[in-house]
mmCIF file of the C-alpha atoms, coordinates in Angstrom:
data_MODEL
# 
_entry.id   MODEL 
# 
loop_
_atom_site.group_PDB 
_atom_site.id 
_atom_site.type_symbol 
_atom_site.label_atom_id 
_atom_site.label_alt_id 
_atom_site.label_comp_id 
_atom_site.label_asym_id 
_atom_site.label_entity_id 
_atom_site.label_seq_id 
_atom_site.pdbx_PDB_ins_code 
_atom_site.Cartn_x 
_atom_site.Cartn_y 
_atom_site.Cartn_z 
_atom_site.occupancy 
_atom_site.B_iso_or_equiv 
_atom_site.pdbx_formal_charge 
_atom_site.auth_seq_id 
_atom_site.auth_comp_id 
_atom_site.auth_asym_id 
_atom_site.auth_atom_id 
_atom_site.pdbx_PDB_model_num 
ATOM 1  C CA . MET A 1 1  ? 3.529   -18.854 -4.910 1.00 0.00 ? 1  MET A CA 1 
ATOM 2  C CA . GLN A 1 2  ? 5.002   -14.861 -4.605 1.00 0.00 ? 2  GLN A CA 1 
ATOM 3  C CA . ASN A 1 3  ? 3.296   -14.249 -8.053 1.00 0.00 ? 3  ASN A CA 1 
ATOM 4  C CA . LYS A 1 4  ? -0.058  -15.099 -7.135 1.00 0.00 ? 4  LYS A CA 1 
ATOM 5  C CA . LEU A 1 5  ? -0.048  -13.046 -3.915 1.00 0.00 ? 5  LEU A CA 1 
ATOM 6  C CA . ARG A 1 6  ? 1.093   -10.341 -5.543 1.00 0.00 ? 6  ARG A CA 1 
ATOM 7  C CA . GLN A 1 7  ? -1.945  -10.331 -7.614 1.00 0.00 ? 7  GLN A CA 1 
ATOM 8  C CA . LEU A 1 8  ? -4.198  -10.772 -4.948 1.00 0.00 ? 8  LEU A CA 1 
ATOM 9  C CA . ILE A 1 9  ? -2.424  -7.662  -3.176 1.00 0.00 ? 9  ILE A CA 1 
ATOM 10 C CA . ILE A 1 10 ? -2.753  -5.596  -6.040 1.00 0.00 ? 10 ILE A CA 1 
ATOM 11 C CA . SER A 1 11 ? -6.911  -7.117  -6.156 1.00 0.00 ? 11 SER A CA 1 
ATOM 12 C CA . ALA A 1 12 ? -7.261  -5.929  -2.961 1.00 0.00 ? 12 ALA A CA 1 
ATOM 13 C CA . LEU A 1 13 ? -5.976  -2.611  -3.485 1.00 0.00 ? 13 LEU A CA 1 
ATOM 14 C CA . LYS A 1 14 ? -7.666  -1.718  -6.316 1.00 0.00 ? 14 LYS A CA 1 
ATOM 15 C CA . ARG A 1 15 ? -11.263 -2.451  -4.595 1.00 0.00 ? 15 ARG A CA 1 
ATOM 16 C CA . ASN A 1 16 ? -10.378 -0.299  -1.689 1.00 0.00 ? 16 ASN A CA 1 
ATOM 17 C CA . GLU A 1 17 ? -11.907 3.033   -2.667 1.00 0.00 ? 17 GLU A CA 1 
ATOM 18 C CA . LEU A 1 18 ? -9.035  4.534   -0.724 1.00 0.00 ? 18 LEU A CA 1 
ATOM 19 C CA . THR A 1 19 ? -6.503  3.045   -2.796 1.00 0.00 ? 19 THR A CA 1 
ATOM 20 C CA . SER A 1 20 ? -7.405  2.516   -6.094 1.00 0.00 ? 20 SER A CA 1 
ATOM 21 C CA . TYR A 1 21 ? -6.102  5.428   -7.740 1.00 0.00 ? 21 TYR A CA 1 
ATOM 22 C CA . LEU A 1 22 ? -2.870  5.135   -5.768 1.00 0.00 ? 22 LEU A CA 1 
ATOM 23 C CA . PRO A 1 23 ? 0.979   4.903   -7.785 1.00 0.00 ? 23 PRO A CA 1 
ATOM 24 C CA . LEU A 1 24 ? 2.630   2.683   -5.800 1.00 0.00 ? 24 LEU A CA 1 
ATOM 25 C CA . ARG A 1 25 ? 5.275   -0.843  -5.746 1.00 0.00 ? 25 ARG A CA 1 
ATOM 26 C CA . LEU A 1 26 ? 5.381   -3.900  -5.103 1.00 0.00 ? 26 LEU A CA 1 
ATOM 27 C CA . SER A 1 27 ? 7.532   -6.620  -3.752 1.00 0.00 ? 27 SER A CA 1 
ATOM 28 C CA . VAL A 1 28 ? 7.153   -10.151 -2.261 1.00 0.00 ? 28 VAL A CA 1 
ATOM 29 C CA . LYS A 1 29 ? 9.321   -12.285 -0.477 1.00 0.00 ? 29 LYS A CA 1 
ATOM 30 C CA . GLY A 1 30 ? 8.129   -15.390 0.541  1.00 0.00 ? 30 GLY A CA 1 
ATOM 31 C CA . TYR A 1 31 ? 5.373   -13.685 3.127  1.00 0.00 ? 31 TYR A CA 1 
ATOM 32 C CA . HIS A 1 32 ? 7.484   -10.292 3.120  1.00 0.00 ? 32 HIS A CA 1 
ATOM 33 C CA . VAL A 1 33 ? 5.753   -7.299  0.838  1.00 0.00 ? 33 VAL A CA 1 
ATOM 34 C CA . VAL A 1 34 ? 7.670   -3.949  0.820  1.00 0.00 ? 34 VAL A CA 1 
ATOM 35 C CA . VAL A 1 35 ? 5.281   -1.327  -0.389 1.00 0.00 ? 35 VAL A CA 1 
ATOM 36 C CA . GLU A 1 36 ? 6.662   1.756   -2.029 1.00 0.00 ? 36 GLU A CA 1 
ATOM 37 C CA . GLY A 1 37 ? 5.244   5.276   -3.133 1.00 0.00 ? 37 GLY A CA 1 
ATOM 38 C CA . THR A 1 38 ? 3.700   8.941   -1.856 1.00 0.00 ? 38 THR A CA 1 
ATOM 39 C CA . VAL A 1 39 ? 0.749   9.196   -0.630 1.00 0.00 ? 39 VAL A CA 1 
ATOM 40 C CA . ASP A 1 40 ? -1.661  12.260  0.386  1.00 0.00 ? 40 ASP A CA 1 
ATOM 41 C CA . SER A 1 41 ? -1.841  11.252  4.170  1.00 0.00 ? 41 SER A CA 1 
ATOM 42 C CA . LYS A 1 42 ? -0.635  9.267   7.231  1.00 0.00 ? 42 LYS A CA 1 
ATOM 43 C CA . SER A 1 43 ? -4.347  7.856   7.049  1.00 0.00 ? 43 SER A CA 1 
ATOM 44 C CA . LEU A 1 44 ? -3.517  6.476   3.625  1.00 0.00 ? 44 LEU A CA 1 
ATOM 45 C CA . VAL A 1 45 ? -0.528  4.611   5.031  1.00 0.00 ? 45 VAL A CA 1 
ATOM 46 C CA . TYR A 1 46 ? -2.427  3.120   7.404  1.00 0.00 ? 46 TYR A CA 1 
ATOM 47 C CA . GLU A 1 47 ? -5.307  2.198   4.496  1.00 0.00 ? 47 GLU A CA 1 
ATOM 48 C CA . VAL A 1 48 ? -2.441  0.341   2.536  1.00 0.00 ? 48 VAL A CA 1 
ATOM 49 C CA . ILE A 1 49 ? -1.081  -1.027  4.799  1.00 0.00 ? 49 ILE A CA 1 
ATOM 50 C CA . SER A 1 50 ? -4.259  -2.859  6.298  1.00 0.00 ? 50 SER A CA 1 
ATOM 51 C CA . THR A 1 51 ? -5.553  -3.533  2.876  1.00 0.00 ? 51 THR A CA 1 
ATOM 52 C CA . ILE A 1 52 ? -2.349  -5.464  2.686  1.00 0.00 ? 52 ILE A CA 1 
ATOM 53 C CA . GLU A 1 53 ? -2.954  -7.230  5.461  1.00 0.00 ? 53 GLU A CA 1 
ATOM 54 C CA . SER A 1 54 ? -5.959  -8.230  4.905  1.00 0.00 ? 54 SER A CA 1 
ATOM 55 C CA . VAL A 1 55 ? -5.322  -10.643 2.272  1.00 0.00 ? 55 VAL A CA 1 
ATOM 56 C CA . SER A 1 56 ? -3.485  -12.461 4.849  1.00 0.00 ? 56 SER A CA 1 
ATOM 57 C CA . PRO A 1 57 ? -2.976  -12.863 8.236  1.00 0.00 ? 57 PRO A CA 1 
ATOM 58 C CA . TYR A 1 58 ? 1.171   -14.171 7.885  1.00 0.00 ? 58 TYR A CA 1 
ATOM 59 C CA . LEU A 1 59 ? 1.961   -11.309 5.807  1.00 0.00 ? 59 LEU A CA 1 
ATOM 60 C CA . VAL A 1 60 ? 4.762   -9.036  6.866  1.00 0.00 ? 60 VAL A CA 1 
ATOM 61 C CA . VAL A 1 61 ? 3.977   -5.332  5.179  1.00 0.00 ? 61 VAL A CA 1 
ATOM 62 C CA . HIS A 1 62 ? 6.987   -3.008  4.889  1.00 0.00 ? 62 HIS A CA 1 
ATOM 63 C CA . SER A 1 63 ? 6.053   0.574   4.471  1.00 0.00 ? 63 SER A CA 1 
ATOM 64 C CA . ARG A 1 64 ? 8.284   2.739   2.255  1.00 0.00 ? 64 ARG A CA 1 
ATOM 65 C CA . LEU A 1 65 ? 5.585   5.600   1.724  1.00 0.00 ? 65 LEU A CA 1 
ATOM 66 C CA . SER A 1 66 ? 6.446   8.657   2.005  1.00 0.00 ? 66 SER A CA 1 
ATOM 67 C CA . ILE A 1 67 ? 3.688   11.449  2.975  1.00 0.00 ? 67 ILE A CA 1 
ATOM 68 C CA . GLU A 1 68 ? 3.526   14.040  -0.044 1.00 0.00 ? 68 GLU A CA 1 
ATOM 69 C CA . HIS A 1 69 ? 2.776   17.465  1.791  1.00 0.00 ? 69 HIS A CA 1 
ATOM 70 C CA . ARG A 1 70 ? 0.417   19.350  -0.424 1.00 0.00 ? 70 ARG A CA 1 
ATOM 71 C CA . ARG A 1 71 ? -0.795  23.179  -0.272 1.00 0.00 ? 71 ARG A CA 1 
ATOM 72 C CA . THR A 1 72 ? -3.743  23.987  0.616  1.00 0.00 ? 72 THR A CA 1 
ATOM 73 C CA . ALA A 1 73 ? -5.139  27.262  -2.487 1.00 0.00 ? 73 ALA A CA 1 
ATOM 74 C CA . GLY A 1 74 ? -5.458  30.492  0.477  1.00 0.00 ? 74 GLY A CA 1 
ATOM 75 C CA . VAL A 1 75 ? -3.549  33.125  0.285  1.00 0.00 ? 75 VAL A CA 1 
ATOM 76 C CA . SER A 1 76 ? -0.265  33.411  2.863  1.00 0.00 ? 76 SER A CA 1 
# 
């Protein structure tokens, strides 16, 4: 069951155009999902979590996502 649930989560993340390119690592134990990786913004953290939660209402998502602060091009 763990492997099937993991595959469903990966499929959902790949279908979402906002999360499909993200380098994420998943760990599934029962209904607990740990997601790790680096994203560009806080809104992407919420997008990843909500995408995973959309797979099943029973999932408990533990986020270990960090936000990478990119500098914008310009004169300082």
